[in-house]
PDB file of C-alpha atoms and ligand atoms in Angstrom:
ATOM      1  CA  UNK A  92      47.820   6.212 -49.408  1.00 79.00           C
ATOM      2  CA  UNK A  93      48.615   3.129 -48.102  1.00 93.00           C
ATOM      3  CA  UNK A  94      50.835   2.631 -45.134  1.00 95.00           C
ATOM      4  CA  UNK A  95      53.940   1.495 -47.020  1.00 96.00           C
ATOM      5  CA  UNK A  96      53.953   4.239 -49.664  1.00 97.00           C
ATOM      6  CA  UNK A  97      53.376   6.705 -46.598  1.00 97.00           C
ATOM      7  CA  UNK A  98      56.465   5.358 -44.607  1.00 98.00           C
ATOM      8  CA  UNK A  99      58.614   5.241 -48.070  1.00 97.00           C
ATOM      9  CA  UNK A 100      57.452   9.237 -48.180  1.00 98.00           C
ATOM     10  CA  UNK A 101      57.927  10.080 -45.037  1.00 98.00           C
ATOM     11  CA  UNK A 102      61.504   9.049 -44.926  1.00 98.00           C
ATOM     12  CA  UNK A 103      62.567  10.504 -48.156  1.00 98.00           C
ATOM     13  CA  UNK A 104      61.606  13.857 -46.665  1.00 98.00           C
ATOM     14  CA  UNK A 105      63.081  12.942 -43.105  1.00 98.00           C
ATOM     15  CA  UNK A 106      66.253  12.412 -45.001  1.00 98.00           C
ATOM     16  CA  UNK A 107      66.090  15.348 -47.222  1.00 98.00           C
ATOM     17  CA  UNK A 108      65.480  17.928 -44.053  1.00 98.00           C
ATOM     18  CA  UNK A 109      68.254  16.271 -42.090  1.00 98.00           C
ATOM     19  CA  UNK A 110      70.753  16.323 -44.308  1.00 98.00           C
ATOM     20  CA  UNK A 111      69.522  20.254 -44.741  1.00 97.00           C
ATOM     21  CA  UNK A 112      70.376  20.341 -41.248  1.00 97.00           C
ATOM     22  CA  UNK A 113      73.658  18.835 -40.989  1.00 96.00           C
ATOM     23  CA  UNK A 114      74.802  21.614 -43.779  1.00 96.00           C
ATOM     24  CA  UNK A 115      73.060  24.383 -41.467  1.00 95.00           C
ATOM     25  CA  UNK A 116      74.943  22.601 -38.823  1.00 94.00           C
ATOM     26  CA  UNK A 117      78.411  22.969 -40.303  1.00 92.00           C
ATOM     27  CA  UNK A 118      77.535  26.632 -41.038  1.00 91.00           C
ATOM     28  CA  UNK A 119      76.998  27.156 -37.540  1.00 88.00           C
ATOM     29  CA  UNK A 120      73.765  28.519 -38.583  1.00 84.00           C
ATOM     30  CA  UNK A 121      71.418  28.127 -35.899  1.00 87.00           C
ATOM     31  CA  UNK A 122      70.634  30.285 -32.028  1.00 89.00           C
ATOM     32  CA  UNK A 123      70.280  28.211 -29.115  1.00 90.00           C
ATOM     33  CA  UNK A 124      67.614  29.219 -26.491  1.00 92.00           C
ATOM     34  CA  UNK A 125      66.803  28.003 -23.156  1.00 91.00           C
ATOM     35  CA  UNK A 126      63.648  26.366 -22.410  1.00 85.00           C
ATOM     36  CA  UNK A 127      63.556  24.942 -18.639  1.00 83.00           C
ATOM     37  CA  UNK A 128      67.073  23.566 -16.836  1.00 82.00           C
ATOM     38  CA  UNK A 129      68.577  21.549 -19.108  1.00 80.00           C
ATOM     39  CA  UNK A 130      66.370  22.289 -21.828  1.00 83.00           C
ATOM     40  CA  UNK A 131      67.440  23.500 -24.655  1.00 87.00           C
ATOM     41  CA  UNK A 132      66.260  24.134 -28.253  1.00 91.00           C
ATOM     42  CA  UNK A 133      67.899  25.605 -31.363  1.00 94.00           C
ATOM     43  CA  UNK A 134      66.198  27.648 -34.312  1.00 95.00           C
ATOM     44  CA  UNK A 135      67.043  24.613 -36.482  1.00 96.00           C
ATOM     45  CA  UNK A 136      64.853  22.129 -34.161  1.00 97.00           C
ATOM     46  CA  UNK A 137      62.277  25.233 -34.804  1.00 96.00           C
ATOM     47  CA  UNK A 138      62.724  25.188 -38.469  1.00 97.00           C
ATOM     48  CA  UNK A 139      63.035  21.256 -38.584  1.00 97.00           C
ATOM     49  CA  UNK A 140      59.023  21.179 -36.702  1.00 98.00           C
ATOM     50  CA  UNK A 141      57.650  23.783 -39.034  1.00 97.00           C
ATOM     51  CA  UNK A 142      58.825  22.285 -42.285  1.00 98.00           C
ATOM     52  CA  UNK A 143      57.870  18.369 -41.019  1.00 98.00           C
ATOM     53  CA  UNK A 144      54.363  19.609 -39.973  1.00 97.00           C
ATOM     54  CA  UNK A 145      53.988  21.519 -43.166  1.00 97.00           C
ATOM     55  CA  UNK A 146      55.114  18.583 -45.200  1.00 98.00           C
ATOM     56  CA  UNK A 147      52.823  15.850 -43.227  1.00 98.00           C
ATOM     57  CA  UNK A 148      49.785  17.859 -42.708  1.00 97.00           C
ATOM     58  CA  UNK A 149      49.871  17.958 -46.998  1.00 96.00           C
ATOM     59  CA  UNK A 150      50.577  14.206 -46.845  1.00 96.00           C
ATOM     60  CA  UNK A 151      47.536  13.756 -44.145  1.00 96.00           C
ATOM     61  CA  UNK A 152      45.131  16.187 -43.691  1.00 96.00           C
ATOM     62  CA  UNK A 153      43.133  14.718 -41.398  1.00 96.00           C
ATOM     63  CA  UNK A 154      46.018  13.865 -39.396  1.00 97.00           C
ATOM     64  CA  UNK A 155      46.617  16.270 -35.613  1.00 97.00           C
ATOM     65  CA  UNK A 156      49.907  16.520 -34.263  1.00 97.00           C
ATOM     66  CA  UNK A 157      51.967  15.750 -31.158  1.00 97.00           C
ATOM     67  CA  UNK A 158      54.885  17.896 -31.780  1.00 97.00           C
ATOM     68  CA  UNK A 159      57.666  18.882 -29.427  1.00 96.00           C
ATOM     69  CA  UNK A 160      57.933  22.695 -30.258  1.00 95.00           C
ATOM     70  CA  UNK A 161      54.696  22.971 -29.775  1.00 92.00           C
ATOM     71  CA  UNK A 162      54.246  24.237 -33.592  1.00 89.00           C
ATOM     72  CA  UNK A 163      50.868  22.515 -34.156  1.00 87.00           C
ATOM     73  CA  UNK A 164      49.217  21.460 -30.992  1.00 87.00           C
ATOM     74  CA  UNK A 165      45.840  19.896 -32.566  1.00 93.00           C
ATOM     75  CA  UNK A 166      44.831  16.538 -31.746  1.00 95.00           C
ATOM     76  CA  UNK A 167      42.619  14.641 -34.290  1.00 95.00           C
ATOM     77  CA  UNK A 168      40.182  11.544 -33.162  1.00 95.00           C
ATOM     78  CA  UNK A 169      41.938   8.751 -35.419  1.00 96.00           C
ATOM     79  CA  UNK A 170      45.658  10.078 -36.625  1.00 97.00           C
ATOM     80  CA  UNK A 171      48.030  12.179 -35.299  1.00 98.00           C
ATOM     81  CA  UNK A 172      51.706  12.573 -36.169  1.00 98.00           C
ATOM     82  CA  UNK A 173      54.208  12.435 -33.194  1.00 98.00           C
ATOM     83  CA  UNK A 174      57.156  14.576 -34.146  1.00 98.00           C
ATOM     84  CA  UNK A 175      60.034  15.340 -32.627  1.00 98.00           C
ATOM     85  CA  UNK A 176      62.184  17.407 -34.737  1.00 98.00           C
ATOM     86  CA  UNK A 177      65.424  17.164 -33.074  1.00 98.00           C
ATOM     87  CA  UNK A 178      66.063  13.993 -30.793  1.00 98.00           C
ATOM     88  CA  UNK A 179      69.637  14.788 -28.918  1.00 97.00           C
ATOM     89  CA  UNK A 180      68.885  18.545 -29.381  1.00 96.00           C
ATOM     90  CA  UNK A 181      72.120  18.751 -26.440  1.00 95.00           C
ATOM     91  CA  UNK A 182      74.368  16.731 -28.518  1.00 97.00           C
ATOM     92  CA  UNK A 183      73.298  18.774 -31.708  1.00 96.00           C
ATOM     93  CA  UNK A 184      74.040  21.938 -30.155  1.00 95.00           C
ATOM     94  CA  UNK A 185      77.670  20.526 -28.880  1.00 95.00           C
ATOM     95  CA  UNK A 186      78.217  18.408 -31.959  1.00 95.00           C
ATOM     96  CA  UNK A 187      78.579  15.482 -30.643  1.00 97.00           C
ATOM     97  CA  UNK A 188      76.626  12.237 -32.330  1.00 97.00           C
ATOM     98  CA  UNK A 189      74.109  11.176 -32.415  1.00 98.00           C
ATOM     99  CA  UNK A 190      70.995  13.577 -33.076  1.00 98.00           C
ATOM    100  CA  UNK A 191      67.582  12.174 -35.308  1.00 98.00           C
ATOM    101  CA  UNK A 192      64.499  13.565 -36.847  1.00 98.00           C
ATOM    102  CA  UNK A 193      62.256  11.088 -35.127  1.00 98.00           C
ATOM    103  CA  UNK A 194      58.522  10.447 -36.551  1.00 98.00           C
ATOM    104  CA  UNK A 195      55.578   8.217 -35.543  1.00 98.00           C
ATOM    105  CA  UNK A 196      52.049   8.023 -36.636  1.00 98.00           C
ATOM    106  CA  UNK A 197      49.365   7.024 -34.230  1.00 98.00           C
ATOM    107  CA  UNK A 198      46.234   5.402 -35.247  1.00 97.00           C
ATOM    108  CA  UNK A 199      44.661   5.600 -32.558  1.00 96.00           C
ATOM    109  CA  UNK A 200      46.649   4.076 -29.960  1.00 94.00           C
ATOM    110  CA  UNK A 201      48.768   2.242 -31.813  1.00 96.00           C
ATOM    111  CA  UNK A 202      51.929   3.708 -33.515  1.00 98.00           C
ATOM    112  CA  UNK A 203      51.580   2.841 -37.149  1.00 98.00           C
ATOM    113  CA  UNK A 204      54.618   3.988 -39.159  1.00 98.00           C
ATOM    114  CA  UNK A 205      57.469   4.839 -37.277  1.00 98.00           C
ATOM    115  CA  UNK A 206      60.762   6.773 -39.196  1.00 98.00           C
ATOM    116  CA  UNK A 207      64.034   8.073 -37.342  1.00 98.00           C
ATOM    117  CA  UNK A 208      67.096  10.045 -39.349  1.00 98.00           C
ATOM    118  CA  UNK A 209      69.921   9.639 -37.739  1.00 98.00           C
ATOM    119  CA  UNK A 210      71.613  12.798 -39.044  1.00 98.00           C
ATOM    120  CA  UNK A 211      75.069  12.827 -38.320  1.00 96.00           C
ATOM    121  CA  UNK A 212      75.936   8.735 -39.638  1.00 98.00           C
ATOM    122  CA  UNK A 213      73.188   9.055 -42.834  1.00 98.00           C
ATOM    123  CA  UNK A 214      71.296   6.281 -41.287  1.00 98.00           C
ATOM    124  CA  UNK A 215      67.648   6.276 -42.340  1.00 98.00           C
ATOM    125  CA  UNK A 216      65.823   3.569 -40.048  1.00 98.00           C
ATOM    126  CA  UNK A 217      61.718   3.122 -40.518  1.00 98.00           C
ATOM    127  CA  UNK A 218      59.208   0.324 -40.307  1.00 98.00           C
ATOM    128  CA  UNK A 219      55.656   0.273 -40.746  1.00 98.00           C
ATOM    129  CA  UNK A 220      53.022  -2.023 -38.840  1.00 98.00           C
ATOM    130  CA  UNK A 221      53.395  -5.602 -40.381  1.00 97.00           C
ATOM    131  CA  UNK A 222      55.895  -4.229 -42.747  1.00 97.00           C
ATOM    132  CA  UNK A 223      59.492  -5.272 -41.061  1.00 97.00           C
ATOM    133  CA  UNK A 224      62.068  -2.246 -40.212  1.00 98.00           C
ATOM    134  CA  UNK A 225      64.849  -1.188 -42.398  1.00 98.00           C
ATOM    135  CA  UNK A 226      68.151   0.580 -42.167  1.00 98.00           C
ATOM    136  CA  UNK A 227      68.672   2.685 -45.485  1.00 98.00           C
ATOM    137  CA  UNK A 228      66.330   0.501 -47.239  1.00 97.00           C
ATOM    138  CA  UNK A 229      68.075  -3.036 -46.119  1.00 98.00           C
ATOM    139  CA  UNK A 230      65.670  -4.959 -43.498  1.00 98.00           C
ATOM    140  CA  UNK A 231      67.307  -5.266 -39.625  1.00 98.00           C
ATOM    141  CA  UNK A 232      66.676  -7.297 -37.250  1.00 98.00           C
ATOM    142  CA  UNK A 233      67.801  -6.948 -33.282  1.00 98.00           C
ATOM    143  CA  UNK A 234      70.323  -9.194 -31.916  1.00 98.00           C
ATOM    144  CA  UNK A 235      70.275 -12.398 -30.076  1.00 98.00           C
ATOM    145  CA  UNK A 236      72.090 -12.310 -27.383  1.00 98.00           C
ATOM    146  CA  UNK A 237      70.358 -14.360 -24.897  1.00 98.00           C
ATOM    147  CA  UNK A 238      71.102 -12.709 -21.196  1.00 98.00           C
ATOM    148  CA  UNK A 239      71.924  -9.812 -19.649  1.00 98.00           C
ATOM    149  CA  UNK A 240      75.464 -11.071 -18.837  1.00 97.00           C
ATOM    150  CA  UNK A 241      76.220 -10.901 -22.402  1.00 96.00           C
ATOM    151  CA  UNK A 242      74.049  -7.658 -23.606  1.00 98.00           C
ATOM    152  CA  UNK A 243      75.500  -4.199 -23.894  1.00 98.00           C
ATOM    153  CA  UNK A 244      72.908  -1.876 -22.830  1.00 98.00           C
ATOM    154  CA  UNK A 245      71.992   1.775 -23.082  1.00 98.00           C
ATOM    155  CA  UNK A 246      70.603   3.893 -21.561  1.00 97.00           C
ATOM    156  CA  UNK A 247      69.301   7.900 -20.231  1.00 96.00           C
ATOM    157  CA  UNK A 248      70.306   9.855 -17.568  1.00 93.00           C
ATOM    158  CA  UNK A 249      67.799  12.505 -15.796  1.00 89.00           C
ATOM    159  CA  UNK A 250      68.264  16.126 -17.133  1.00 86.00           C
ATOM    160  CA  UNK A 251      65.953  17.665 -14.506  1.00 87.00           C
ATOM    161  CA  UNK A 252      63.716  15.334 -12.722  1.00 89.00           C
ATOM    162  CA  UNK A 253      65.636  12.986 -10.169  1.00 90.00           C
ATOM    163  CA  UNK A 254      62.869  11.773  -8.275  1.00 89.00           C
ATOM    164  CA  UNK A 255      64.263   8.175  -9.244  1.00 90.00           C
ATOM    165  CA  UNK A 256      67.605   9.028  -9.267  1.00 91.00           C
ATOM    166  CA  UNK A 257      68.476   6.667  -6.378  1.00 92.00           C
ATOM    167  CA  UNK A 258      66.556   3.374  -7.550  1.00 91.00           C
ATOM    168  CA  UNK A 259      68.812   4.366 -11.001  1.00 94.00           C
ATOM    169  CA  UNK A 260      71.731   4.388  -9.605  1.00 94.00           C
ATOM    170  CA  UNK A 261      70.719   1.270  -8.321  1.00 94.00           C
ATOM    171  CA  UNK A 262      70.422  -0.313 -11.312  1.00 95.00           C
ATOM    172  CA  UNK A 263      73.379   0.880 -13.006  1.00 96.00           C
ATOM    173  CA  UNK A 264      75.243  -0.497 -10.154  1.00 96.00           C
ATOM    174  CA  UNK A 265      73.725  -3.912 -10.473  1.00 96.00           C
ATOM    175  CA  UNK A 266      74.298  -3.787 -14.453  1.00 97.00           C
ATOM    176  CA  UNK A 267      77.665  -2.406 -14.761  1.00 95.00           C
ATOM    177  CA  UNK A 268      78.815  -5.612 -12.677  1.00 96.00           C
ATOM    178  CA  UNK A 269      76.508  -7.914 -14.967  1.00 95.00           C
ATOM    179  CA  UNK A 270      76.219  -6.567 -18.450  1.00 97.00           C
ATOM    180  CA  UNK A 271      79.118  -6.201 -21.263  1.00 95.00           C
ATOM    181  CA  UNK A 272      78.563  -2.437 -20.959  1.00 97.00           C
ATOM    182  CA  UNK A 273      76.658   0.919 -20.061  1.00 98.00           C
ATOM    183  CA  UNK A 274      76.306   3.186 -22.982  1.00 98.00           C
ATOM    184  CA  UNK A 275      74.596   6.885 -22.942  1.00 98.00           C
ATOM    185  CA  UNK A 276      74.255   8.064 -26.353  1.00 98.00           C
ATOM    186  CA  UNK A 277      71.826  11.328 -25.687  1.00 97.00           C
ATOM    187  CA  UNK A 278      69.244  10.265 -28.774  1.00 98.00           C
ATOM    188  CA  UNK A 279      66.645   7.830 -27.331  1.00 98.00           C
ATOM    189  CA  UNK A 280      64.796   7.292 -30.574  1.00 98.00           C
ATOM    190  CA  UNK A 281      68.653   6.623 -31.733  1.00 98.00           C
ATOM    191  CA  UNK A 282      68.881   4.554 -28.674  1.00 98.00           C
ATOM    192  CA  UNK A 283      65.922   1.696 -29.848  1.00 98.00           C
ATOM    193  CA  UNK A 284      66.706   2.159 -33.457  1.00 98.00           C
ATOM    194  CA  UNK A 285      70.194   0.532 -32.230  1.00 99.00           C
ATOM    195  CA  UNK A 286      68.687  -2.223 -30.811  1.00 98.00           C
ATOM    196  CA  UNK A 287      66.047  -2.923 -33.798  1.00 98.00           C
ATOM    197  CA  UNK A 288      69.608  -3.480 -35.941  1.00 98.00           C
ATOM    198  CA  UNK A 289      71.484  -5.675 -33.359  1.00 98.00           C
ATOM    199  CA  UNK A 290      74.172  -2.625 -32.328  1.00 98.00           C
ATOM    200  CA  UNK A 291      72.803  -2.619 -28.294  1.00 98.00           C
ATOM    201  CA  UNK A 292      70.904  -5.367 -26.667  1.00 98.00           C
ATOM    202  CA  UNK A 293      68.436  -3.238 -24.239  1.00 98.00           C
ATOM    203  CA  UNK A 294      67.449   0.521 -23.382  1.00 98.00           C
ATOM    204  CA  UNK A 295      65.813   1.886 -20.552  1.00 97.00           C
ATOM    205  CA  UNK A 296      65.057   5.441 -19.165  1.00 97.00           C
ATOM    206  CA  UNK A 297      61.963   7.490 -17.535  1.00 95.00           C
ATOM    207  CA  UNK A 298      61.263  10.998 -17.847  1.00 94.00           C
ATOM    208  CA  UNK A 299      60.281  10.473 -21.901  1.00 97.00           C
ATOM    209  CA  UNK A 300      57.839  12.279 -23.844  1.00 97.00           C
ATOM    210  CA  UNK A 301      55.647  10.604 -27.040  1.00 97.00           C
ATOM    211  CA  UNK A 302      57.812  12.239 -29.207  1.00 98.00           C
ATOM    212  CA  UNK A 303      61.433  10.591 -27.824  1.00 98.00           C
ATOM    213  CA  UNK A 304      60.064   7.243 -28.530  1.00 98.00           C
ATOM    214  CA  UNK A 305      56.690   7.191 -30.791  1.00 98.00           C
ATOM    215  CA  UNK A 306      59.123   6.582 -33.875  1.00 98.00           C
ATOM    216  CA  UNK A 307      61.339   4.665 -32.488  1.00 98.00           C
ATOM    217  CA  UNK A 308      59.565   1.959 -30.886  1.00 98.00           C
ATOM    218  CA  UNK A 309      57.594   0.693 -33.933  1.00 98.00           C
ATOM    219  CA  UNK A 310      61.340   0.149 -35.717  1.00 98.00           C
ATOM    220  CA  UNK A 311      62.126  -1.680 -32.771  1.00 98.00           C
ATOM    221  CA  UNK A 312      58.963  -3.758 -32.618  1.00 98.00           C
ATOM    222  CA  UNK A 313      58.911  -4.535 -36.407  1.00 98.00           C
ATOM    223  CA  UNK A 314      62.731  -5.996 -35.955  1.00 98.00           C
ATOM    224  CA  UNK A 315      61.779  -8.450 -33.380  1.00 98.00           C
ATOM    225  CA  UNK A 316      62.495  -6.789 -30.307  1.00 98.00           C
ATOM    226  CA  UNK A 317      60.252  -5.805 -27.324  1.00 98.00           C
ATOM    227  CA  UNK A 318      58.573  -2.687 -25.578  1.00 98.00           C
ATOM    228  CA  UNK A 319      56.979  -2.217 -22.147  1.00 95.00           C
ATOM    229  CA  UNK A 320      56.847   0.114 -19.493  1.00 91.00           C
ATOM    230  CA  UNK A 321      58.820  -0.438 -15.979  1.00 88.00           C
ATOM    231  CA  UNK A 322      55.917  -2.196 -14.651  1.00 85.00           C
ATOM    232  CA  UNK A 323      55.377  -4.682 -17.455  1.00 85.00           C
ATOM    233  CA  UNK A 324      52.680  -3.163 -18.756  1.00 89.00           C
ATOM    234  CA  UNK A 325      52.241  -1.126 -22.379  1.00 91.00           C
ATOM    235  CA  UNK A 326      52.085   2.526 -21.444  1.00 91.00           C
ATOM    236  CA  UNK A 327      55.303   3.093 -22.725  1.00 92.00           C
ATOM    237  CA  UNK A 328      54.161   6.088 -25.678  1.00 95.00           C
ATOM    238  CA  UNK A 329      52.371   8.629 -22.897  1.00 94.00           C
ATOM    239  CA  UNK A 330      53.739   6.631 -19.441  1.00 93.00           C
ATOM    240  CA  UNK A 331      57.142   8.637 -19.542  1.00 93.00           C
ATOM    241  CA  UNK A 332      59.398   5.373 -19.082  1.00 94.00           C
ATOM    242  CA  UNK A 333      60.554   2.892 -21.014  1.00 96.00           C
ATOM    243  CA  UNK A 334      62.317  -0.656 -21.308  1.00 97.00           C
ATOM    244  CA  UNK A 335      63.127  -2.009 -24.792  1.00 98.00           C
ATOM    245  CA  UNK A 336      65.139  -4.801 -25.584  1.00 98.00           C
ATOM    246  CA  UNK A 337      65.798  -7.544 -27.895  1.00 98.00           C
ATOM    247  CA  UNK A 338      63.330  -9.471 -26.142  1.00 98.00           C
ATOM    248  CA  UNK A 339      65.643 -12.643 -25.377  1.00 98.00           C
ATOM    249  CA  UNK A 340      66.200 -10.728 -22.154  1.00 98.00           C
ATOM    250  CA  UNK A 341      63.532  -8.627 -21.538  1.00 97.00           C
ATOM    251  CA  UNK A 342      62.320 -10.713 -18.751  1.00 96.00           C
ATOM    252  CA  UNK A 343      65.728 -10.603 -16.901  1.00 97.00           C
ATOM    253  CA  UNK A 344      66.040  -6.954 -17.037  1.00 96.00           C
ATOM    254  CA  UNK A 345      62.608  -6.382 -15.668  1.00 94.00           C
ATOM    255  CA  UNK A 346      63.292  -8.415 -12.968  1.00 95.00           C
ATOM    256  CA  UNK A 347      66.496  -5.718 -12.275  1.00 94.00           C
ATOM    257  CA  UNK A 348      64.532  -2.784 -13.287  1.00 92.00           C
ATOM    258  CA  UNK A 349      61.126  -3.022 -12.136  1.00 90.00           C
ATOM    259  CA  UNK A 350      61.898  -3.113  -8.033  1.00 88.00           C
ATOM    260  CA  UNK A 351      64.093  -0.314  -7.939  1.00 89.00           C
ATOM    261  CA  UNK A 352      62.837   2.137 -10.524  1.00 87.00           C
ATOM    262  CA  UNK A 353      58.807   2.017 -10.379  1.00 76.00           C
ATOM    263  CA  UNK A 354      58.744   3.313  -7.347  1.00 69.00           C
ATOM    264  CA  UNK A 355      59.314   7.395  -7.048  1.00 67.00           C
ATOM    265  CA  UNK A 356      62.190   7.097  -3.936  1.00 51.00           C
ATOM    266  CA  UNK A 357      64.054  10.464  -3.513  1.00 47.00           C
TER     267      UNK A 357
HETATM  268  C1  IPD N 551      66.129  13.871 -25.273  1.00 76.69           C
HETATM  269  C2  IPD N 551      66.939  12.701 -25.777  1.00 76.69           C
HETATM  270  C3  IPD N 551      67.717  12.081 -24.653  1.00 76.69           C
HETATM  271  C4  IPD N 551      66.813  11.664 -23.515  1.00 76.69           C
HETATM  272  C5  IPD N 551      65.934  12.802 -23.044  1.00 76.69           C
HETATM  273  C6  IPD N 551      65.176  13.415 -24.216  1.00 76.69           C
HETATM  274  P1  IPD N 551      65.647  15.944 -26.888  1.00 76.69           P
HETATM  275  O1  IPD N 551      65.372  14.440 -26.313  1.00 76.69           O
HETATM  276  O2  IPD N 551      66.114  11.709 -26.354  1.00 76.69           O
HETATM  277  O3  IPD N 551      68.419  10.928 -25.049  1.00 76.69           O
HETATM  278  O4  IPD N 551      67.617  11.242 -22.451  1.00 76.69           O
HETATM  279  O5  IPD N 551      65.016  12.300 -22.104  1.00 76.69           O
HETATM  280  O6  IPD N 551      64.438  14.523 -23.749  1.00 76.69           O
HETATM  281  O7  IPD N 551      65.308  16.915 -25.796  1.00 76.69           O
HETATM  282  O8  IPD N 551      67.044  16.016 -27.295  1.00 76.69           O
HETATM  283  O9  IPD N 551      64.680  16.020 -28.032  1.00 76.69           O
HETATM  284 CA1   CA N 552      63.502  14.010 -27.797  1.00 76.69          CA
HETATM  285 CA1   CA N 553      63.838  17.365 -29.515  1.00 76.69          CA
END
């Protein structure tokens, strides 16, 4: 199948489960369970895993899987999907916006196809490599705003590991006095898929797992904006930190970010 009828596929059924969801949702019909401090899953983000890796192993069976809840653990040598089935599983469980179904495909190294369903606002965003991104079907593109002084940036807080909480706080301080705004929405695939359509400017946060941004990032890329990790380099899918932006200012926020937040200073 070729990539664009995959990433048309793959967000029909993205959409179909979440909207499943949000009814399940209303009905209150989901158990909360506690995985670490902090950590939390529902039997919907269960339930949400075991139907998407049903659903894309049929689509790719040679495909492994990277996939939060651990439902399929199998890594294959070319593909693998990168699921997480719940992105803002806190806000979910409090029901407060916004919360995604968040898929990437990795070819290799590279994320391929990227497709996040913003559940709780309808809003369907996917790209594919060399395809453009999209918002319910209507391309996006990220904004241009040309400095930090006139971005409004979000970002994510620690749940459990401070060990750069200081440098952080750093940062915010610096930004809150420079930039139009601090925003903490509690969805970081929702967090880059708002940049890729022009709503923030830049995103950063460490402590991130494949699955918060595999999805995400590709949207992001394929609507003009850019990727990295706090050091300026790429490892932003498996290096556990990343800074997006529209890339008009990427430069100028790495220059803020990078001295007080690569280094590990509690
Ligand atoms: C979390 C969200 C949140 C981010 C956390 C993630 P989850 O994912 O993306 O915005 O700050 O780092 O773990 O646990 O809700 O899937
Ligand atoms: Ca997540
Ligand atoms: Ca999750």
């Amino acid at each position: 199948m070729e990539l664009k009828e995959l990433c048309s596929t793959v967000a029909e059924m993205a959409r179909t489960l979440g909207r499943e969801l949000m009814q399940k949702r209303a009905e209150m019909a989901f158990d909360v369970m506690t995985k670490g401090r902090n950590d939390f899953v529902t039997t919907l983000d269960k339930y949400s895993e075991q139907t998407l890796v049903q659903k894309l192993s049929e689509l790719l069976p040679e495909a492994g899987f990277i996939a939060e809840e651990g439902t399929r653990t199998d890594r294959a040598d070319r593909y693998n999907w990168v699921v997480d089935p719940i992105d803002g599983t806190t806000n979910f469980i409090h029901g407060v916006p916004p919360f995604a179904i968040s898929i990437g495909l990795l070819d290799g190294d590279e994320i391929t196809l990227g497709v996040v369903y913003e559940m709780s606002r309808d809003e369907l965003f996917a790209a594919y490599k060399g395809g453009g991104a999209t918002l319910n079907g209507k391309p996006i593109h990220v904004s241009t705003r040309p400095t930090v002084a006139d971005a409004l940036i979000t970002m994510g807080f620690p749940y459990a590991n401070f060990s750069r909480a200081k440098g952080l706080l750093q940062a915010i301080d610096v930004l809150m006095r420079t930039c139009h705004g601090l925003r903490r929405l509690g969805s970081a695939a929702t967090d880059l898929c708002y940049i890729a359509c022009g709503r923030f400017d830049a995103y950063f946060e460490y402590d991130l797992k494949p699955y918060d941004v595999a999805g995400g990032s590709i949207i992001l890329t394929e609507a003009g904006g850019k990727v990295s990790d706090y050091r300026r380099g790429k490892d932003y899918i498996f290096g556990k930190e990343m800074l997006a932006s529209n890339g008009l200012i990427h430069s100028e926020l790495e220059d803020i970010i990078d001295p007080l937040l690569s280094i590990t200073n509690s």
